[in-house]
Amino acid sequence: MKPDQKELSSKSVSLNGSSFPKISVVIPMYNEEDNISRLFDRLFPVLEDLEESWEVICINDGSTDRTLDILLSEYKKRRGLVIVNLARNFGQHAAVMAGFSLAQGQWIITMDVDLQNPPEEVPKIISQFRKGHDLVNTIRKGRRDTLFRKLASSITNRIIARISGIQLRDFGCMLRGYSREVVKGILKNPEYRTFIPALATFFAKNPVEIQVQHEDRAAGHSKYSLLKLLSLQLDLMTGFSMWPLRILFLVGSLMALAGLLAALVIIVLRLYYGPDWAAQGVFTLFAALFFLVGCQFFALGLIGEYIGRIFQAVRKRPSFIVDGVIRGVPNEVP
Ligand code: UDP
Ligand code: MG
């Protein structure tokens, strides 16, 4: 371990000043050596103009380039910087969760380091908090990504909004604001993999959705391969909906019913037209087969339903959130 890195392990959670900041900016970073200073040069002036106290929590998500070294040198120059170093690459959402667990602000803002989320949009989010919203979701205006990404997003956004019941127009933008309460709710979920914007919406009482600008990546390339993107979408789908399992059950039930009807029709026709019509028993065999295959699908769907329920229980997500309690004076025992 280099001397600088030794310093990091003792100071990693130290906060600038003694009191808690009002705003925490959480930024996950994976191999982003060329973007960090560029982002800071734009982000810090914006924060300084806010007239609120703040901290910037940077999570190094197991980078193999100079990301950590650059963060350590920035740490010496900038006030309010917190560096979190993860043991290996855990993925963007896990890195954000690590940032959440250390954030001390009342208003917590997540953003990417690649400048696709312009730091100049941060005051817009703050003004929504000031209006009393506890979650500020965002829609990317003029999104600067490949046509494939944009098309894939617009399809998955719609599918996921429908099957999860979470009404968000843009699940993918990570320039978002969360109140401390919402973050506390998110942190209570000991899930192995999750999708933060959807989970945040589950905990929010007064969310709002605003438009923010989107820019080209300043340097480097996207850290999402096609496979990683797919896995993220699966996290979102399986984490927030049992519909895929339900569809299995539905198809199973329909197949069983169709199998039963086909079997009945064949048996009736066999009795009416005699064994020659039924090709000496072959059709009857088919009838039995239809029925059995249908039953199998039905059973598979039923098992799926149970697995879904076990999955929900294992996730330990709270099944309700108490907003507050008003308690009257108890009745006196006569
Ligand atoms: N990121 C991360 N860990 C990962 C992948 C990405 O911390 O395993 C960070 C990355 O450094 C960036 C943000 O997550 O700050 C978004 O990543 P990227 O720009 O590659 O995603 P895209 O904009 O292509 O969706
Ligand atoms: Mg990006």
Coordinates of C-alpha atoms and ligand atoms in Angstrom, one line a residue:
M1 CA 0.0 0.0 0.0
K2 CA 1.3 3.4 -1.0
P3 CA 1.7 6.0 1.9
D4 CA -1.2 8.0 0.4
Q5 CA -3.4 5.0 0.4
K6 CA -2.5 4.2 4.1
E7 CA -3.7 7.7 4.8
L8 CA -7.0 6.9 3.1
S9 CA -7.8 4.0 5.4
S10 CA -7.5 6.1 8.5
K11 CA -9.4 9.1 7.0
S12 CA -11.8 7.5 4.7
V13 CA -14.9 8.5 6.6
S14 CA -13.7 11.7 8.1
L15 CA -15.9 14.7 7.4
N16 CA -14.9 18.2 6.7
G17 CA -15.9 20.2 9.8
S18 CA -17.6 18.8 12.8
S19 CA -21.3 19.4 12.1
F20 CA -23.2 17.4 9.5
P21 CA -23.5 18.8 6.0
K22 CA -26.9 19.7 4.5
I23 CA -26.1 18.2 1.1
S24 CA -24.2 15.0 0.2
V25 CA -23.3 14.3 -3.4
V26 CA -22.6 10.7 -4.0
I27 CA -20.5 9.7 -7.1
P28 CA -19.6 6.2 -8.0
M29 CA -16.4 5.9 -10.1
Y30 CA -15.0 3.0 -12.0
N31 CA -11.9 3.6 -14.1
E32 CA -12.6 7.3 -14.6
E33 CA -9.1 8.8 -14.3
D34 CA -9.7 11.4 -17.1
N35 CA -13.0 12.6 -15.8
I36 CA -12.5 13.3 -12.0
S37 CA -10.7 16.7 -12.1
R38 CA -12.9 17.9 -15.0
L39 CA -16.0 17.1 -13.0
F40 CA -14.7 18.7 -9.8
D41 CA -13.8 21.9 -11.6
R42 CA -17.4 22.2 -12.6
L43 CA -19.1 20.7 -9.5
F44 CA -17.3 22.5 -6.7
P45 CA -18.1 26.0 -7.9
V46 CA -21.8 25.0 -8.2
L47 CA -21.8 23.7 -4.6
E48 CA -20.0 26.8 -3.3
D49 CA -22.7 29.0 -4.7
L50 CA -25.5 27.1 -2.9
E51 CA -25.1 28.7 0.5
E52 CA -25.5 25.3 2.2
S53 CA -23.0 23.0 3.8
W54 CA -22.0 19.9 1.7
E55 CA -19.8 16.9 1.2
V56 CA -18.9 15.1 -1.9
I57 CA -18.6 11.3 -1.4
C58 CA -16.6 9.6 -4.1
I59 CA -16.7 5.8 -4.2
N60 CA -13.9 4.1 -6.0
D61 CA -15.5 1.0 -7.3
G62 CA -12.4 -1.2 -7.6
S63 CA -10.8 0.9 -10.4
T64 CA -7.7 -0.5 -12.0
D65 CA -6.5 2.8 -13.4
R66 CA -5.4 6.0 -11.5
T67 CA -8.8 6.9 -10.2
L68 CA -7.8 6.4 -6.6
D69 CA -4.5 8.3 -6.9
I70 CA -6.3 11.2 -8.5
L71 CA -8.9 11.2 -5.8
L72 CA -6.2 11.2 -3.1
S73 CA -4.5 14.2 -4.7
E74 CA -7.8 16.0 -5.1
Y75 CA -8.5 15.3 -1.4
K76 CA -5.5 17.5 -0.4
K77 CA -6.8 20.4 -2.5
R78 CA -10.6 20.4 -1.9
R79 CA -12.7 20.8 1.2
G80 CA -15.6 18.5 1.8
L81 CA -14.3 15.5 -0.2
V82 CA -14.9 12.1 1.2
I83 CA -13.3 9.1 -0.4
V84 CA -14.7 5.6 -0.1
N85 CA -12.6 2.8 -1.5
L86 CA -14.3 -0.5 -2.3
A87 CA -12.4 -3.7 -2.2
R88 CA -13.3 -4.6 -5.7
N89 CA -15.7 -3.8 -8.5
F90 CA -19.2 -4.2 -7.2
G91 CA -21.1 -2.3 -9.8
Q92 CA -22.6 1.2 -10.0
H93 CA -25.6 0.5 -7.7
A94 CA -23.7 -1.3 -5.0
A95 CA -21.2 1.6 -5.1
V96 CA -24.0 4.1 -4.7
M97 CA -25.3 2.1 -1.7
A98 CA -21.9 2.3 -0.1
G99 CA -22.0 6.1 -0.6
F100 CA -25.5 6.2 0.9
S101 CA -24.3 4.3 4.0
L102 CA -21.7 7.1 4.7
A103 CA -23.7 10.1 3.5
Q104 CA -24.6 12.5 6.4
G105 CA -26.5 15.1 4.5
Q106 CA -30.3 15.8 4.7
W107 CA -30.4 16.0 0.9
I108 CA -28.5 13.3 -1.0
I109 CA -27.8 13.6 -4.7
T110 CA -26.3 10.9 -6.9
M111 CA -24.6 11.6 -10.2
D112 CA -22.1 10.1 -12.6
V113 CA -18.6 11.2 -12.9
D114 CA -18.4 11.2 -16.7
L115 CA -20.2 14.6 -16.9
Q116 CA -23.2 13.1 -18.7
N117 CA -25.1 14.7 -15.8
P118 CA -24.1 18.4 -15.9
P119 CA -23.3 19.5 -12.3
E120 CA -25.0 22.8 -13.2
E121 CA -28.3 20.9 -12.8
V122 CA -27.8 20.3 -9.1
P123 CA -29.4 23.6 -7.9
K124 CA -32.6 22.5 -9.8
I125 CA -32.7 19.4 -7.6
I126 CA -32.1 21.4 -4.5
S127 CA -34.9 23.8 -5.3
Q128 CA -37.3 20.8 -5.5
F129 CA -36.2 19.7 -2.0
R130 CA -36.9 23.2 -0.8
K131 CA -40.4 22.9 -2.2
G132 CA -40.9 19.9 0.1
H133 CA -40.3 16.9 -2.2
D134 CA -38.5 13.9 -0.7
L135 CA -37.4 12.3 -4.0
V136 CA -36.4 14.2 -7.1
N137 CA -36.5 11.8 -10.1
T138 CA -35.2 13.0 -13.5
I139 CA -35.8 12.6 -17.1
R140 CA -32.9 13.1 -19.5
K141 CA -33.6 15.9 -21.9
G142 CA -31.9 15.4 -25.3
R143 CA -30.2 12.2 -24.2
R144 CA -26.7 11.8 -25.5
D145 CA -26.2 8.1 -25.9
T146 CA -26.1 5.6 -28.8
L147 CA -29.4 5.1 -30.7
F148 CA -29.4 1.5 -29.5
R149 CA -29.2 2.6 -25.8
K150 CA -31.9 5.1 -26.3
L151 CA -34.2 2.7 -28.1
A152 CA -33.6 -0.1 -25.5
S153 CA -34.2 2.3 -22.7
S154 CA -37.5 3.6 -24.1
I155 CA -38.8 0.0 -24.5
T156 CA -37.6 -1.2 -21.0
N157 CA -38.8 2.0 -19.3
R158 CA -42.3 1.3 -20.5
I159 CA -42.3 -2.4 -19.8
I160 CA -40.9 -1.9 -16.3
A161 CA -43.2 0.9 -15.5
R162 CA -46.1 -1.4 -16.4
I163 CA -45.0 -4.6 -14.7
S164 CA -43.6 -3.1 -11.6
G165 CA -46.3 -0.5 -11.2
I166 CA -43.6 2.1 -10.5
Q167 CA -44.5 5.1 -12.6
L168 CA -41.1 6.6 -13.7
R169 CA -40.5 7.9 -17.2
D170 CA -36.7 7.4 -17.0
F171 CA -35.3 4.7 -14.8
G172 CA -31.8 5.1 -16.0
C173 CA -30.7 8.7 -15.2
M174 CA -28.6 8.7 -12.0
L175 CA -28.7 12.5 -11.4
R176 CA -31.3 12.2 -8.7
G177 CA -32.0 13.6 -5.3
Y178 CA -33.1 11.7 -2.2
S179 CA -34.1 12.9 1.2
R180 CA -32.3 11.4 4.2
E181 CA -35.5 9.4 5.1
V182 CA -35.7 7.9 1.6
V183 CA -32.1 6.9 1.8
K184 CA -32.6 5.4 5.2
G185 CA -35.5 3.3 3.7
I186 CA -33.3 2.2 0.8
L187 CA -30.5 1.2 3.2
K188 CA -32.8 -1.0 5.2
N189 CA -33.0 -3.4 2.3
P190 CA -30.4 -6.1 2.7
E191 CA -30.8 -7.1 -0.9
Y192 CA -27.9 -8.5 -2.8
R193 CA -28.7 -6.6 -6.0
T194 CA -31.1 -3.8 -6.4
F195 CA -32.1 -0.9 -8.6
I196 CA -31.9 2.3 -6.7
P197 CA -34.3 4.6 -8.6
A198 CA -37.1 2.0 -8.4
L199 CA -36.4 1.3 -4.7
A200 CA -36.3 5.0 -3.9
T201 CA -39.7 5.5 -5.5
F202 CA -41.1 2.8 -3.2
F203 CA -40.0 4.7 -0.1
A204 CA -40.9 8.3 -1.3
K205 CA -43.9 10.1 0.0
N206 CA -43.8 13.1 -2.2
P207 CA -41.7 12.4 -5.3
V208 CA -41.4 14.7 -8.3
E209 CA -40.0 14.1 -11.8
I210 CA -38.0 16.9 -13.5
Q211 CA -36.2 17.3 -16.7
V212 CA -32.4 17.6 -16.7
Q213 CA -29.8 18.1 -19.4
H214 CA -27.7 15.2 -20.6
E215 CA -24.3 15.5 -22.3
D216 CA -21.8 13.4 -24.0
R217 CA -19.4 11.4 -21.9
A218 CA -16.4 13.7 -21.3
A219 CA -13.7 10.9 -21.6
G220 CA -13.4 7.2 -21.6
H221 CA -16.2 4.8 -22.6
S222 CA -19.4 3.5 -21.0
K223 CA -18.8 0.8 -18.3
Y224 CA -21.9 -1.0 -19.4
S225 CA -21.5 -3.9 -21.8
L226 CA -24.6 -5.4 -23.4
L227 CA -24.4 -8.2 -20.8
K228 CA -24.1 -5.8 -17.9
L229 CA -27.1 -3.8 -19.2
L230 CA -29.2 -7.0 -19.5
S231 CA -28.3 -8.0 -16.0
L232 CA -29.3 -4.6 -14.7
Q233 CA -32.6 -4.8 -16.4
L234 CA -33.1 -8.3 -14.9
D235 CA -32.3 -6.9 -11.5
L236 CA -35.0 -4.3 -12.0
M237 CA -37.6 -6.8 -13.4
T238 CA -37.1 -9.6 -10.9
G239 CA -36.5 -7.2 -8.0
F240 CA -39.8 -5.3 -8.4
S241 CA -42.2 -7.6 -10.0
M242 CA -43.5 -11.2 -9.9
W243 CA -45.1 -10.8 -13.3
P244 CA -42.6 -13.0 -15.1
L245 CA -43.4 -15.9 -12.7
R246 CA -47.1 -15.1 -12.9
I247 CA -47.0 -15.3 -16.7
L248 CA -45.6 -18.9 -16.3
F249 CA -48.4 -19.8 -14.0
L250 CA -51.0 -18.2 -16.4
V251 CA -49.6 -20.0 -19.4
G252 CA -49.4 -23.3 -17.4
S253 CA -53.1 -23.0 -16.4
L254 CA -54.2 -22.2 -19.9
M255 CA -52.1 -25.2 -21.3
A256 CA -53.6 -27.5 -18.7
L257 CA -57.1 -26.4 -19.6
A258 CA -56.5 -26.6 -23.4
G259 CA -54.9 -30.1 -22.8
L260 CA -58.0 -31.2 -20.9
L261 CA -60.4 -29.9 -23.5
A262 CA -58.4 -31.6 -26.3
A263 CA -58.4 -34.9 -24.4
L264 CA -62.2 -34.7 -23.9
V265 CA -62.9 -33.9 -27.5
I266 CA -60.7 -36.8 -28.6
I267 CA -62.4 -39.2 -26.2
V268 CA -65.9 -38.1 -27.3
L269 CA -65.0 -38.5 -31.0
R270 CA -63.3 -41.8 -30.3
L271 CA -66.5 -43.1 -28.7
Y272 CA -68.7 -41.7 -31.5
Y273 CA -66.6 -42.8 -34.5
G274 CA -65.0 -45.9 -33.1
P275 CA -61.4 -47.1 -32.8
D276 CA -60.6 -46.7 -36.6
W277 CA -61.1 -42.9 -36.3
A278 CA -58.7 -42.8 -33.4
A279 CA -56.0 -44.6 -35.4
Q280 CA -56.2 -47.7 -33.1
G281 CA -55.4 -45.8 -29.8
V282 CA -52.9 -43.3 -31.1
F283 CA -55.2 -40.4 -30.7
T284 CA -56.2 -41.5 -27.2
L285 CA -52.5 -41.6 -26.4
F286 CA -52.3 -38.0 -27.6
A287 CA -55.2 -37.0 -25.4
A288 CA -53.4 -38.4 -22.4
L289 CA -50.2 -36.6 -23.5
F290 CA -51.9 -33.2 -23.9
F291 CA -53.4 -33.5 -20.5
L292 CA -50.2 -34.5 -18.8
V293 CA -48.1 -31.8 -20.5
G294 CA -50.7 -29.3 -19.5
C295 CA -50.6 -30.5 -15.9
Q296 CA -46.8 -30.2 -15.9
F297 CA -46.9 -26.6 -17.0
F298 CA -49.5 -25.9 -14.3
A299 CA -47.3 -27.5 -11.7
L300 CA -44.3 -25.5 -12.9
G301 CA -46.3 -22.3 -12.7
L302 CA -47.4 -23.2 -9.2
I303 CA -43.9 -23.9 -8.0
G304 CA -42.9 -20.6 -9.6
E305 CA -45.5 -18.8 -7.6
Y306 CA -44.1 -20.3 -4.4
I307 CA -40.5 -19.5 -5.4
G308 CA -41.7 -15.9 -6.0
R309 CA -43.1 -15.6 -2.6
I310 CA -40.0 -17.1 -0.9
F311 CA -37.9 -14.7 -2.9
Q312 CA -40.0 -11.8 -1.6
A313 CA -39.7 -13.0 1.9
V314 CA -35.9 -13.6 1.6
R315 CA -35.5 -10.0 0.4
K316 CA -36.9 -8.8 3.7
R317 CA -38.3 -5.7 2.1
P318 CA -40.7 -4.1 4.5
S319 CA -44.3 -4.8 3.5
F320 CA -45.5 -1.4 4.8
I321 CA -44.0 1.9 5.8
V322 CA -45.6 3.8 8.8
D323 CA -45.7 7.5 8.1
G324 CA -46.6 8.5 11.6
V325 CA -48.8 7.4 14.5
I326 CA -51.6 9.3 16.2
R327 CA -52.5 7.7 19.5
G328 CA -55.6 8.6 21.5
V329 CA -56.0 8.3 25.3
P330 CA -56.6 4.6 26.1
N331 CA -60.0 3.6 27.4
E332 CA -60.2 3.4 31.2
V333 CA -61.1 -0.1 32.5
P334 CA -64.4 0.5 34.3
Ligands
UDP1 N1 -19.7 2.8 -12.5 C1 -19.3 2.2 -11.3 N2 -19.1 0.9 -11.3 C2 -19.3 0.1 -12.4 C3 -19.8 0.7 -13.6 C4 -20.0 2.1 -13.6 O1 -19.1 2.9 -10.3 O2 -19.1 -1.1 -12.3 C5 -19.9 4.3 -12.5 C6 -19.1 5.0 -13.6 O3 -17.8 5.4 -13.2 C7 -20.0 6.3 -13.8 C8 -21.4 5.7 -13.5 O4 -21.3 4.6 -12.7 O5 -19.7 7.3 -12.8 C9 -22.2 5.5 -14.8 O6 -21.4 4.6 -15.6 P1 -21.4 4.7 -17.2 O7 -21.2 6.2 -17.6 O8 -20.4 3.8 -17.7 O9 -22.8 4.3 -17.6 P2 -23.7 4.8 -18.8 O10 -23.7 6.3 -18.8 O11 -23.1 4.3 -20.1 O12 -25.1 4.2 -18.5
MG2 MG -22.2 7.6 -18.5

